[in-house]
Amino acid sequence: MDLISDQGLRLDGRRPNELRKIRCKLGVFNQPDGSAYLEQGNTKVLAAVYGPHEIRGSRTKALHDQALINCQYSMATFSTGERKRRPRGDRKSIEMSIHLRQALQAVIKTELYARSQIDIFVEVLQADGGNYCTCVNAATLALIDAGIPITEYMVACTASLANGETPLVDISHLEETSGGPNLTVAAMPMSGQIVLLEMSQRFHLDHLDKVMKHALRGCQEIKAVLDKAVRDHVASAGAACNWEFKTD
Amino acid sequence: MPPTIRLASERVELRKVQDDNPPKIYTPGEVVHQGTDYLRGHGTYLDEDCVKSSVAGICQKINKWLIVRPIKKRYNGEVGDVVVGRISDLQMKRWRVDTNARLDSILLLSSVNLPTGELRRRSAEDEATMRKYLQEGDLICAEVQQVFNDHSLSLYTRSLKYGKLGQGTLVKVFPSLVKRQKTHFHDFPWGTSAILGNNGYIFIYPTSQRSGKEGDGYKEDAEETITLEERENIARVRNCIVALAHYKQMLYDTSIAVAFEESKKYEITQLLTPEVMAKIASVAQQSLLQHSRNH
């Protein structure tokens, strides 16, 4: 199967450097401190943030100079084509949780919340490629909604290589499974720092630069979309209470 | 009432307020100020000669400080705040209280009034009977006495206003929605009282209950029956507060009273439907905007 048609379009009709449609909403729940819903194409994710709060469980886990970050990645049983048996706790989910924590720990200003704990829960409602990326982006939105200080947006994006030459951005499940290499980047788009880089398959080193550049540009484009959503959310929430809300 | 299920896309939004002069919004990583002539305050950090925002919110300059305030965050205690909290743990000479802050607050045995009312040093015997006064899960109302270095709070209940809470309903909202006022204890004319804790925990109870309680604040009068009318009013106030909070309206006595009056047009259970919630919130919003323009 060709990933790119003769007209230069991908299987879902996008151009190689185009992202999928992003839709998001902040503050979808009342119970957690912060929450967000994010759709990238058909990948749909819910994120909830609780905290910073007192350490639950044994207090020996508390860190005396920074906050403890606890991430949980889970996939709804109905999220994939074939029904999943375990929504969380399998090897893949545990690995995802660890990667998620690594990425978010890089941006959260944990030193401000000594001896506290921040819980981040993400749930994939529909999986259609780029699950990790969508989860990172949703978690960033939820952290911003919770008012937890972060140095800047943490955004992730995938890229692939079609026909051994054309880089593809933000790949879907079909493109993921049809055999191309898969590069996942989690980065801070403003300072250009890369926090996580993962490759599922080998490709020639000559292509790495090109594919990376496309993934990073994808990150910047995603960041622009998320930033606009955050601004809209703050503006409407602030206007509703006439900017009278009290903090500090 | 049968449960109603609807699509998220069918949610009811409040009509947008005409905001002629919206303040500038900063998002994380954005440069708030170039140069080092301002100091970084809450919600900002210093990065190579420029002050950047670390939260999404609006900027405030206080003397030399630059502060970015987010719409919501955890409760940050200040001395003198009235808070409602739940006992989470008992320790030597102290209770730990969950007050929606980033660390549990502390209520020392020496900063409560003993049920007998006598003033004396707390003995080991008092320590052993601590659970008789307050046990895990009890709700209390207290005032912040001290803020420690790590931002945890020390509470006290040495006044008849404070103490253990009896029959009533607790509503949790975001702390930024509770307006700071002279008093946070309100008695409404329809026989309901509310404690609007600065930490976003709101306790609603019948006014008659408090007037009966003299002396010690540690007896739970679970025996006493609350009349149906009082319970209905509590439920109505609770639903009004939930509606106001859902649509991000500031909570204080006037806004609750306005919402309550408006809610009388509906059944109590109807107050949980999104259309009615939006209606109540918008009526409260309009009347409060009118009010603030007149002043």
GROMACS .gro file of N, CA and C in nm, chain B residues 90-233:
model
  432
  338LEU      N    1  -0.548   1.176   6.277
  338LEU     CA    2  -0.520   1.218   6.414
  338LEU      C    3  -0.374   1.189   6.443
  339GLN      N    4  -0.306   1.287   6.503
  339GLN     CA    5  -0.168   1.264   6.540
  339GLN      C    6  -0.149   1.308   6.683
  340MET      N    7  -0.027   1.300   6.732
  340MET     CA    8   0.000   1.345   6.867
  340MET      C    9  -0.036   1.492   6.882
  341LYS      N   10  -0.128   1.523   6.969
  341LYS     CA   11  -0.163   1.661   7.003
  341LYS      C   12  -0.219   1.742   6.887
  342ARG      N   13  -0.250   1.678   6.775
  342ARG     CA   14  -0.300   1.757   6.664
  342ARG      C   15  -0.389   1.674   6.572
  343TRP      N   16  -0.476   1.746   6.501
  343TRP     CA   17  -0.554   1.684   6.395
  343TRP      C   18  -0.499   1.735   6.262
  344ARG      N   19  -0.504   1.650   6.162
  344ARG     CA   20  -0.472   1.698   6.027
  344ARG      C   21  -0.604   1.721   5.956
  345VAL      N   22  -0.612   1.832   5.886
  345VAL     CA   23  -0.738   1.871   5.825
  345VAL      C   24  -0.718   1.893   5.675
  346ASP      N   25  -0.805   1.833   5.597
  346ASP     CA   26  -0.801   1.856   5.452
  346ASP      C   27  -0.876   1.984   5.422
  347THR      N   28  -0.803   2.086   5.375
  347THR     CA   29  -0.867   2.215   5.347
  347THR      C   30  -0.851   2.256   5.202
  348ASN      N   31  -0.830   2.160   5.113
  348ASN     CA   32  -0.817   2.192   4.972
  348ASN      C   33  -0.690   2.271   4.943
  349ALA      N   34  -0.597   2.274   5.038
  349ALA     CA   35  -0.469   2.340   5.014
  349ALA      C   36  -0.369   2.236   4.965
  350ARG      N   37  -0.248   2.282   4.933
  350ARG     CA   38  -0.155   2.187   4.873
  350ARG      C   39  -0.098   2.091   4.977
  351LEU      N   40  -0.104   2.128   5.103
  351LEU     CA   41  -0.068   2.036   5.211
  351LEU      C   42  -0.181   2.037   5.313
  352ASP      N   43  -0.193   1.928   5.388
  352ASP     CA   44  -0.298   1.925   5.490
  352ASP      C   45  -0.270   2.031   5.597
  353SER      N   46  -0.377   2.088   5.651
  353SER     CA   47  -0.361   2.187   5.757
  353SER      C   48  -0.356   2.117   5.892
  354ILE      N   49  -0.314   2.193   5.992
  354ILE     CA   50  -0.297   2.135   6.125
  354ILE      C   51  -0.387   2.207   6.223
  355LEU      N   52  -0.456   2.131   6.304
  355LEU     CA   53  -0.536   2.189   6.413
  355LEU      C   54  -0.480   2.133   6.542
  356LEU      N   55  -0.415   2.218   6.618
  356LEU     CA   56  -0.352   2.172   6.742
  356LEU      C   57  -0.457   2.152   6.850
  357LEU      N   58  -0.431   2.055   6.937
  357LEU     CA   59  -0.523   2.031   7.048
  357LEU      C   60  -0.534   2.156   7.135
  358SER      N   61  -0.423   2.232   7.143
  358SER     CA   62  -0.426   2.351   7.228
  358SER      C   63  -0.497   2.468   7.161
  359SER      N   64  -0.533   2.455   7.034
  359SER     CA   65  -0.604   2.567   6.973
  359SER      C   66  -0.752   2.537   6.950
  360VAL      N   67  -0.807   2.445   7.029
  360VAL     CA   68  -0.951   2.425   7.027
  360VAL      C   69  -1.005   2.452   7.168
  361ASN      N   70  -1.134   2.484   7.174
  361ASN     CA   71  -1.200   2.498   7.303
  361ASN      C   72  -1.241   2.359   7.349
  362LEU      N   73  -1.210   2.326   7.474
  362LEU     CA   74  -1.253   2.196   7.525
  362LEU      C   75  -1.404   2.199   7.542
  363PRO      N   76  -1.469   2.085   7.525
  363PRO     CA   77  -1.615   2.081   7.535
  363PRO      C   78  -1.667   2.135   7.667
  364THR      N   79  -1.593   2.116   7.773
  364THR     CA   80  -1.640   2.165   7.902
  364THR      C   81  -1.627   2.316   7.913
  365GLY      N   82  -1.550   2.376   7.824
  365GLY     CA   83  -1.538   2.520   7.824
  365GLY      C   84  -1.430   2.572   7.915
  366GLU      N   85  -1.368   2.485   7.995
  366GLU     CA   86  -1.269   2.536   8.090
  366GLU      C   87  -1.137   2.562   8.018
  367LEU      N   88  -1.063   2.656   8.070
  367LEU     CA   89  -0.935   2.694   8.012
  367LEU      C   90  -0.825   2.637   8.099
  368ARG      N   91  -0.748   2.547   8.043
  368ARG     CA   92  -0.635   2.491   8.118
  368ARG      C   93  -0.538   2.431   8.019
  369ARG      N   94  -0.423   2.392   8.075
  369ARG     CA   95  -0.326   2.324   7.990
  369ARG      C   96  -0.381   2.189   7.950
  370ARG      N   97  -0.353   2.149   7.825
  370ARG     CA   98  -0.401   2.019   7.779
  370ARG      C   99  -0.314   1.909   7.838
  371SER      N  100  -0.377   1.814   7.906
  371SER     CA  101  -0.303   1.706   7.969
  371SER      C  102  -0.295   1.586   7.877
  372ALA      N  103  -0.222   1.488   7.922
  372ALA     CA  104  -0.210   1.364   7.844
  372ALA      C  105  -0.346   1.297   7.831
  373GLU      N  106  -0.430   1.324   7.930
  373GLU     CA  107  -0.564   1.263   7.926
  373GLU      C  108  -0.646   1.321   7.810
  374ASP      N  109  -0.632   1.452   7.791
  374ASP     CA  110  -0.701   1.515   7.678
  374ASP      C  111  -0.653   1.456   7.547
  375GLU      N  112  -0.522   1.431   7.542
  375GLU     CA  113  -0.464   1.375   7.421
  375GLU      C  114  -0.525   1.239   7.390
  376ALA      N  115  -0.549   1.163   7.495
  376ALA     CA  116  -0.603   1.029   7.476
  376ALA      C  117  -0.749   1.032   7.431
  377THR      N  118  -0.818   1.139   7.466
  377THR     CA  119  -0.961   1.145   7.431
  377THR      C  120  -0.988   1.236   7.312
  378MET      N  121  -0.882   1.267   7.236
  378MET     CA  122  -0.898   1.357   7.122
  378MET      C  123  -1.004   1.309   7.023
  379ARG      N  124  -1.008   1.178   7.007
  379ARG     CA  125  -1.100   1.123   6.907
  379ARG      C  126  -1.246   1.144   6.950
  380LYS      N  127  -1.267   1.170   7.080
  380LYS     CA  128  -1.403   1.195   7.126
  380LYS      C  129  -1.455   1.329   7.076
  381TYR      N  130  -1.365   1.424   7.062
  381TYR     CA  131  -1.408   1.556   7.013
  381TYR      C  132  -1.424   1.554   6.862
  382LEU      N  133  -1.316   1.515   6.796
  382LEU     CA  134  -1.317   1.516   6.650
  382LEU      C  135  -1.253   1.387   6.600
  383GLN      N  136  -1.321   1.319   6.510
  383GLN     CA  137  -1.258   1.201   6.454
  383GLN      C  138  -1.250   1.213   6.302
  384GLU      N  139  -1.182   1.117   6.239
  384GLU     CA  140  -1.161   1.123   6.096
  384GLU      C  141  -1.295   1.135   6.024
  385GLY      N  142  -1.302   1.224   5.928
  385GLY     CA  143  -1.424   1.239   5.850
  385GLY      C  144  -1.515   1.350   5.901
  386ASP      N  145  -1.490   1.401   6.020
  386ASP     CA  146  -1.573   1.510   6.072
  386ASP      C  147  -1.544   1.639   5.996
  387LEU      N  148  -1.649   1.718   5.980
  387LEU     CA  149  -1.632   1.848   5.916
  387LEU      C  150  -1.615   1.953   6.024
  388ILE      N  151  -1.522   2.044   6.002
  388ILE     CA  152  -1.507   2.154   6.097
  388ILE      C  153  -1.502   2.286   6.021
  389CYS      N  154  -1.527   2.390   6.098
  389CYS     CA  155  -1.513   2.524   6.045
  389CYS      C  156  -1.410   2.591   6.134
  390ALA      N  157  -1.312   2.656   6.076
  390ALA     CA  158  -1.203   2.712   6.156
  390ALA      C  159  -1.147   2.836   6.090
  391GLU      N  160  -1.056   2.901   6.161
  391GLU     CA  161  -0.991   3.019   6.106
  391GLU      C  162  -0.842   2.991   6.095
  392VAL      N  163  -0.778   3.049   5.994
  392VAL     CA  164  -0.634   3.028   5.978
  392VAL      C  165  -0.560   3.114   6.079
  393GLN      N  166  -0.475   3.048   6.158
  393GLN     CA  167  -0.404   3.119   6.262
  393GLN      C  168  -0.266   3.158   6.215
  394GLN      N  169  -0.206   3.070   6.136
  394GLN     CA  170  -0.067   3.091   6.100
  394GLN      C  171  -0.039   3.019   5.970
  395VAL      N  172   0.048   3.077   5.889
  395VAL     CA  173   0.092   3.009   5.767
  395VAL      C  174   0.238   2.975   5.786
  396PHE      N  175   0.271   2.847   5.773
  396PHE     CA  176   0.409   2.805   5.793
  396PHE      C  177   0.491   2.829   5.669
  397ASN      N  178   0.623   2.808   5.683
  397ASN     CA  179   0.715   2.830   5.571
  397ASN      C  180   0.682   2.748   5.449
  398ASP      N  181   0.636   2.625   5.472
  398ASP     CA  182   0.607   2.538   5.358
  398ASP      C  183   0.464   2.558   5.307
  399HIS      N  184   0.401   2.668   5.346
  399HIS     CA  185   0.265   2.705   5.303
  399HIS      C  186   0.157   2.614   5.361
  400SER      N  187   0.190   2.530   5.459
  400SER     CA  188   0.082   2.460   5.526
  400SER      C  189   0.024   2.552   5.633
  401LEU      N  190  -0.100   2.524   5.673
  401LEU     CA  191  -0.171   2.617   5.759
  401LEU      C  192  -0.189   2.561   5.900
  402SER      N  193  -0.192   2.650   5.996
  402SER     CA  194  -0.231   2.612   6.130
  402SER      C  195  -0.366   2.677   6.158
  403LEU      N  196  -0.463   2.598   6.202
  403LEU     CA  197  -0.598   2.648   6.222
  403LEU      C  198  -0.628   2.663   6.370
  404TYR      N  199  -0.731   2.739   6.401
  404TYR     CA  200  -0.780   2.738   6.539
  404TYR      C  201  -0.931   2.749   6.541
  405THR      N  202  -0.992   2.701   6.648
  405THR     CA  203  -1.138   2.707   6.661
  405THR      C  204  -1.175   2.766   6.796
  406ARG      N  205  -1.093   2.860   6.846
  406ARG     CA  206  -1.119   2.911   6.981
  406ARG      C  207  -1.222   3.022   6.980
  407SER      N  208  -1.333   2.997   6.922
  407SER     CA  209  -1.441   3.093   6.924
  407SER      C  210  -1.568   3.013   6.905
  408LEU      N  211  -1.679   3.065   6.951
  408LEU     CA  212  -1.803   2.988   6.939
  408LEU      C  213  -1.851   2.980   6.795
  409LYS      N  214  -1.798   3.071   6.711
  409LYS     CA  215  -1.836   3.067   6.570
  409LYS      C  216  -1.786   2.939   6.504
  410TYR      N  217  -1.670   2.894   6.551
  410TYR     CA  218  -1.604   2.781   6.485
  410TYR      C  219  -1.632   2.652   6.560
  411GLY      N  220  -1.588   2.543   6.503
  411GLY     CA  221  -1.605   2.414   6.568
  411GLY      C  222  -1.656   2.310   6.471
  412LYS      N  223  -1.707   2.203   6.530
  412LYS     CA  224  -1.754   2.093   6.448
  412LYS      C  225  -1.887   2.128   6.384
  413LEU      N  226  -1.906   2.085   6.260
  413LEU     CA  227  -2.030   2.115   6.191
  413LEU      C  228  -2.126   1.997   6.204
  414GLY      N  229  -2.252   2.028   6.219
  414GLY     CA  230  -2.352   1.923   6.240
  414GLY      C  231  -2.421   1.885   6.112
  415GLN      N  232  -2.554   1.892   6.114
  415GLN     CA  233  -2.628   1.848   5.997
  415GLN      C  234  -2.629   1.956   5.890
  416GLY      N  235  -2.609   1.916   5.769
  416GLY     CA  236  -2.606   2.011   5.660
  416GLY      C  237  -2.545   1.950   5.536
  417THR      N  238  -2.517   2.033   5.439
  417THR     CA  239  -2.463   1.986   5.311
  417THR      C  240  -2.334   2.058   5.280
  418LEU      N  241  -2.238   1.984   5.227
  418LEU     CA  242  -2.113   2.045   5.185
  418LEU      C  243  -2.108   2.052   5.034
  419VAL      N  244  -2.072   2.169   4.981
  419VAL     CA  245  -2.050   2.184   4.837
  419VAL      C  246  -1.906   2.224   4.817
  420LYS      N  247  -1.839   2.161   4.722
  420LYS     CA  248  -1.701   2.198   4.692
  420LYS      C  249  -1.698   2.274   4.561
  421VAL      N  250  -1.639   2.393   4.564
  421VAL     CA  251  -1.623   2.472   4.441
  421VAL      C  252  -1.476   2.513   4.430
  422PHE      N  253  -1.440   2.576   4.320
  422PHE     CA  254  -1.303   2.624   4.308
  422PHE      C  255  -1.284   2.743   4.401
  423PRO      N  256  -1.174   2.747   4.477
  423PRO     CA  257  -1.157   2.851   4.579
  423PRO      C  258  -1.159   2.992   4.521
  424SER      N  259  -1.118   3.007   4.394
  424SER     CA  260  -1.113   3.143   4.339
  424SER      C  261  -1.251   3.203   4.321
  425LEU      N  262  -1.356   3.121   4.331
  425LEU     CA  263  -1.491   3.173   4.309
  425LEU      C  264  -1.554   3.231   4.436
  426VAL      N  265  -1.495   3.203   4.552
  426VAL     CA  266  -1.552   3.255   4.676
  426VAL      C  267  -1.497   3.395   4.698
  427LYS      N  268  -1.587   3.491   4.702
  427LYS     CA  269  -1.543   3.629   4.715
  427LYS      C  270  -1.499   3.656   4.858
  428ARG      N  271  -1.389   3.728   4.873
  428ARG     CA  272  -1.340   3.761   5.006
  428ARG      C  273  -1.426   3.872   5.065
  429GLN      N  274  -1.482   3.850   5.182
  429GLN     CA  275  -1.572   3.948   5.241
  429GLN      C  276  -1.544   3.964   5.389
  430LYS      N  277  -1.614   4.060   5.449
  430LYS     CA  278  -1.594   4.083   5.593
  430LYS      C  279  -1.639   3.962   5.671
  431THR      N  280  -1.755   3.909   5.635
  431THR     CA  281  -1.801   3.789   5.705
  431THR      C  282  -1.829   3.679   5.605
  432HIS      N  283  -1.798   3.559   5.647
  432HIS     CA  284  -1.826   3.445   5.559
  432HIS      C  285  -1.937   3.357   5.615
  433PHE      N  286  -2.000   3.404   5.724
  433PHE     CA  287  -2.115   3.335   5.781
  433PHE      C  288  -2.239   3.412   5.738
  434HIS      N  289  -2.328   3.348   5.669
  434HIS     CA  290  -2.446   3.420   5.623
  434HIS      C  291  -2.572   3.349   5.666
  435ASP      N  292  -2.666   3.425   5.722
  435ASP     CA  293  -2.799   3.371   5.753
  435ASP      C  294  -2.894   3.429   5.650
  436PHE      N  295  -2.957   3.342   5.573
  436PHE     CA  296  -3.048   3.391   5.472
  436PHE      C  297  -3.189   3.399   5.530
  437PRO      N  298  -3.272   3.490   5.477
  437PRO     CA  299  -3.404   3.512   5.538
  437PRO      C  300  -3.497   3.390   5.529
  438TRP      N  301  -3.466   3.296   5.442
  438TRP     CA  302  -3.554   3.180   5.431
  438TRP      C  303  -3.514   3.067   5.524
  439GLY      N  304  -3.437   3.099   5.627
  439GLY     CA  305  -3.411   2.999   5.730
  439GLY      C  306  -3.294   2.907   5.703
  440THR      N  307  -3.209   2.946   5.610
  440THR     CA  308  -3.091   2.865   5.581
  440THR      C  309  -2.967   2.949   5.606
  441SER      N  310  -2.862   2.885   5.655
  441SER     CA  311  -2.735   2.956   5.674
  441SER      C  312  -2.629   2.890   5.589
  442ALA      N  313  -2.525   2.966   5.560
  442ALA     CA  314  -2.416   2.908   5.481
  442ALA      C  315  -2.284   2.962   5.533
  443ILE      N  316  -2.186   2.875   5.537
  443ILE     CA  317  -2.049   2.917   5.565
  443ILE      C  318  -1.974   2.908   5.433
  444LEU      N  319  -1.934   3.024   5.382
  444LEU     CA  320  -1.859   3.023   5.256
  444LEU      C  321  -1.711   3.020   5.289
  445GLY      N  322  -1.655   2.901   5.299
  445GLY     CA  323  -1.513   2.890   5.333
  445GLY      C  324  -1.428   2.949   5.223
  446ASN      N  325  -1.323   3.022   5.263
  446ASN     CA  326  -1.234   3.080   5.163
  446ASN      C  327  -1.166   2.975   5.078
  447ASN      N  328  -1.163   2.851   5.128
  447ASN     CA  329  -1.096   2.745   5.054
  447ASN      C  330  -1.187   2.678   4.952
  448GLY      N  331  -1.306   2.731   4.932
  448GLY     CA  332  -1.394   2.675   4.831
  448GLY      C  333  -1.487   2.567   4.883
  449TYR      N  334  -1.479   2.538   5.013
  449TYR     CA  335  -1.574   2.444   5.072
  449TYR      C  336  -1.687   2.524   5.133
  450ILE      N  337  -1.808   2.495   5.092
  450ILE     CA  338  -1.923   2.572   5.139
  450ILE      C  339  -2.015   2.479   5.216
  451PHE      N  340  -2.051   2.518   5.336
  451PHE     CA  341  -2.138   2.435   5.418
  451PHE      C  342  -2.273   2.504   5.434
  452ILE      N  343  -2.379   2.431   5.403
  452ILE     CA  344  -2.515   2.488   5.411
  452ILE      C  345  -2.590   2.412   5.519
  453TYR      N  346  -2.653   2.485   5.609
  453TYR     CA  347  -2.722   2.419   5.719
  453TYR      C  348  -2.840   2.506   5.762
  454PRO      N  349  -2.937   2.447   5.833
  454PRO     CA  350  -3.052   2.526   5.877
  454PRO      C  351  -3.011   2.622   5.989
  455THR      N  352  -3.061   2.745   5.982
  455THR     CA  353  -3.024   2.846   6.080
  455THR      C  354  -3.062   2.804   6.221
  456SER      N  355  -3.175   2.732   6.230
  456SER     CA  356  -3.226   2.693   6.363
  456SER      C  357  -3.125   2.607   6.438
  457GLN      N  358  -3.041   2.537   6.362
  457GLN     CA  359  -2.950   2.444   6.427
  457GLN      C  360  -2.845   2.513   6.511
  458ARG      N  361  -2.797   2.627   6.461
  458ARG     CA  362  -2.688   2.690   6.533
  458ARG      C  363  -2.737   2.759   6.659
  459SER      N  364  -2.857   2.820   6.649
  459SER     CA  365  -2.905   2.895   6.765
  459SER      C  366  -2.927   2.802   6.884
  460GLY      N  367  -2.952   2.674   6.856
  460GLY     CA  368  -2.973   2.580   6.964
  460GLY      C  369  -2.844   2.536   7.032
  461LYS      N  370  -2.732   2.560   6.964
  461LYS     CA  371  -2.607   2.501   7.013
  461LYS      C  372  -2.530   2.605   7.093
  462GLU      N  373  -2.524   2.586   7.219
  462GLU     CA  374  -2.453   2.682   7.304
  462GLU      C  375  -2.340   2.611   7.375
  463GLY      N  376  -2.240   2.684   7.405
  463GLY     CA  377  -2.131   2.626   7.485
  463GLY      C  378  -2.033   2.547   7.403
  464ASP      N  379  -2.060   2.420   7.385
  464ASP     CA  380  -1.956   2.340   7.319
  464ASP      C  381  -1.991   2.315   7.174
  465GLY      N  382  -1.890   2.315   7.092
  465GLY     CA  383  -1.910   2.297   6.949
  465GLY      C  384  -1.879   2.156   6.906
  466TYR      N  385  -1.886   2.061   6.997
  466TYR     CA  386  -1.840   1.928   6.958
  466TYR      C  387  -1.949   1.824   6.967
  467LYS      N  388  -2.072   1.868   6.995
  467LYS     CA  389  -2.178   1.771   7.002
  467LYS      C  390  -2.250   1.769   6.868
  468GLU      N  391  -2.264   1.652   6.812
  468GLU     CA  392  -2.334   1.641   6.685
  468GLU      C  393  -2.480   1.613   6.718
  469ASP      N  394  -2.569   1.703   6.682
  469ASP     CA  395  -2.710   1.680   6.717
  469ASP      C  396  -2.778   1.606   6.605
  470ALA      N  397  -2.734   1.484   6.582
  470ALA     CA  398  -2.792   1.404   6.475
  470ALA      C  399  -2.932   1.357   6.511
  471GLU      N  400  -2.966   1.370   6.639
  471GLU     CA  401  -3.098   1.328   6.683
  471GLU      C  402  -3.206   1.424   6.636
  472GLU      N  403  -3.169   1.549   6.632
  472GLU     CA  404  -3.265   1.654   6.601
  472GLU      C  405  -3.315   1.637   6.457
  473THR      N  406  -3.447   1.648   6.440
  473THR     CA  407  -3.497   1.635   6.302
  473THR      C  408  -3.509   1.773   6.240
  474ILE      N  409  -3.470   1.781   6.117
  474ILE     CA  410  -3.480   1.905   6.041
  474ILE      C  411  -3.608   1.892   5.958
  475THR      N  412  -3.687   1.998   5.959
  475THR     CA  413  -3.815   1.988   5.888
  475THR      C  414  -3.795   1.977   5.738
  476LEU      N  415  -3.897   1.927   5.672
  476LEU     CA  416  -3.888   1.906   5.528
  476LEU      C  417  -3.860   2.037   5.456
  477GLU      N  418  -3.927   2.143   5.503
  477GLU     CA  419  -3.910   2.272   5.437
  477GLU      C  420  -3.764   2.318   5.444
  478GLU      N  421  -3.706   2.302   5.562
  478GLU     CA  422  -3.566   2.342   5.578
  478GLU      C  423  -3.475   2.261   5.487
  479ARG      N  424  -3.503   2.131   5.480
  479ARG     CA  425  -3.419   2.046   5.395
  479ARG      C  426  -3.434   2.082   5.249
  480GLU      N  427  -3.556   2.119   5.210
  480GLU     CA  428  -3.576   2.159   5.071
  480GLU      C  429  -3.501   2.288   5.039
  481ASN      N  430  -3.503   2.379   5.135
  481ASN     CA  431  -3.431   2.504   5.113
  481ASN      C  432  -3.281   2.480   5.101
   0.00000   0.00000   0.00000
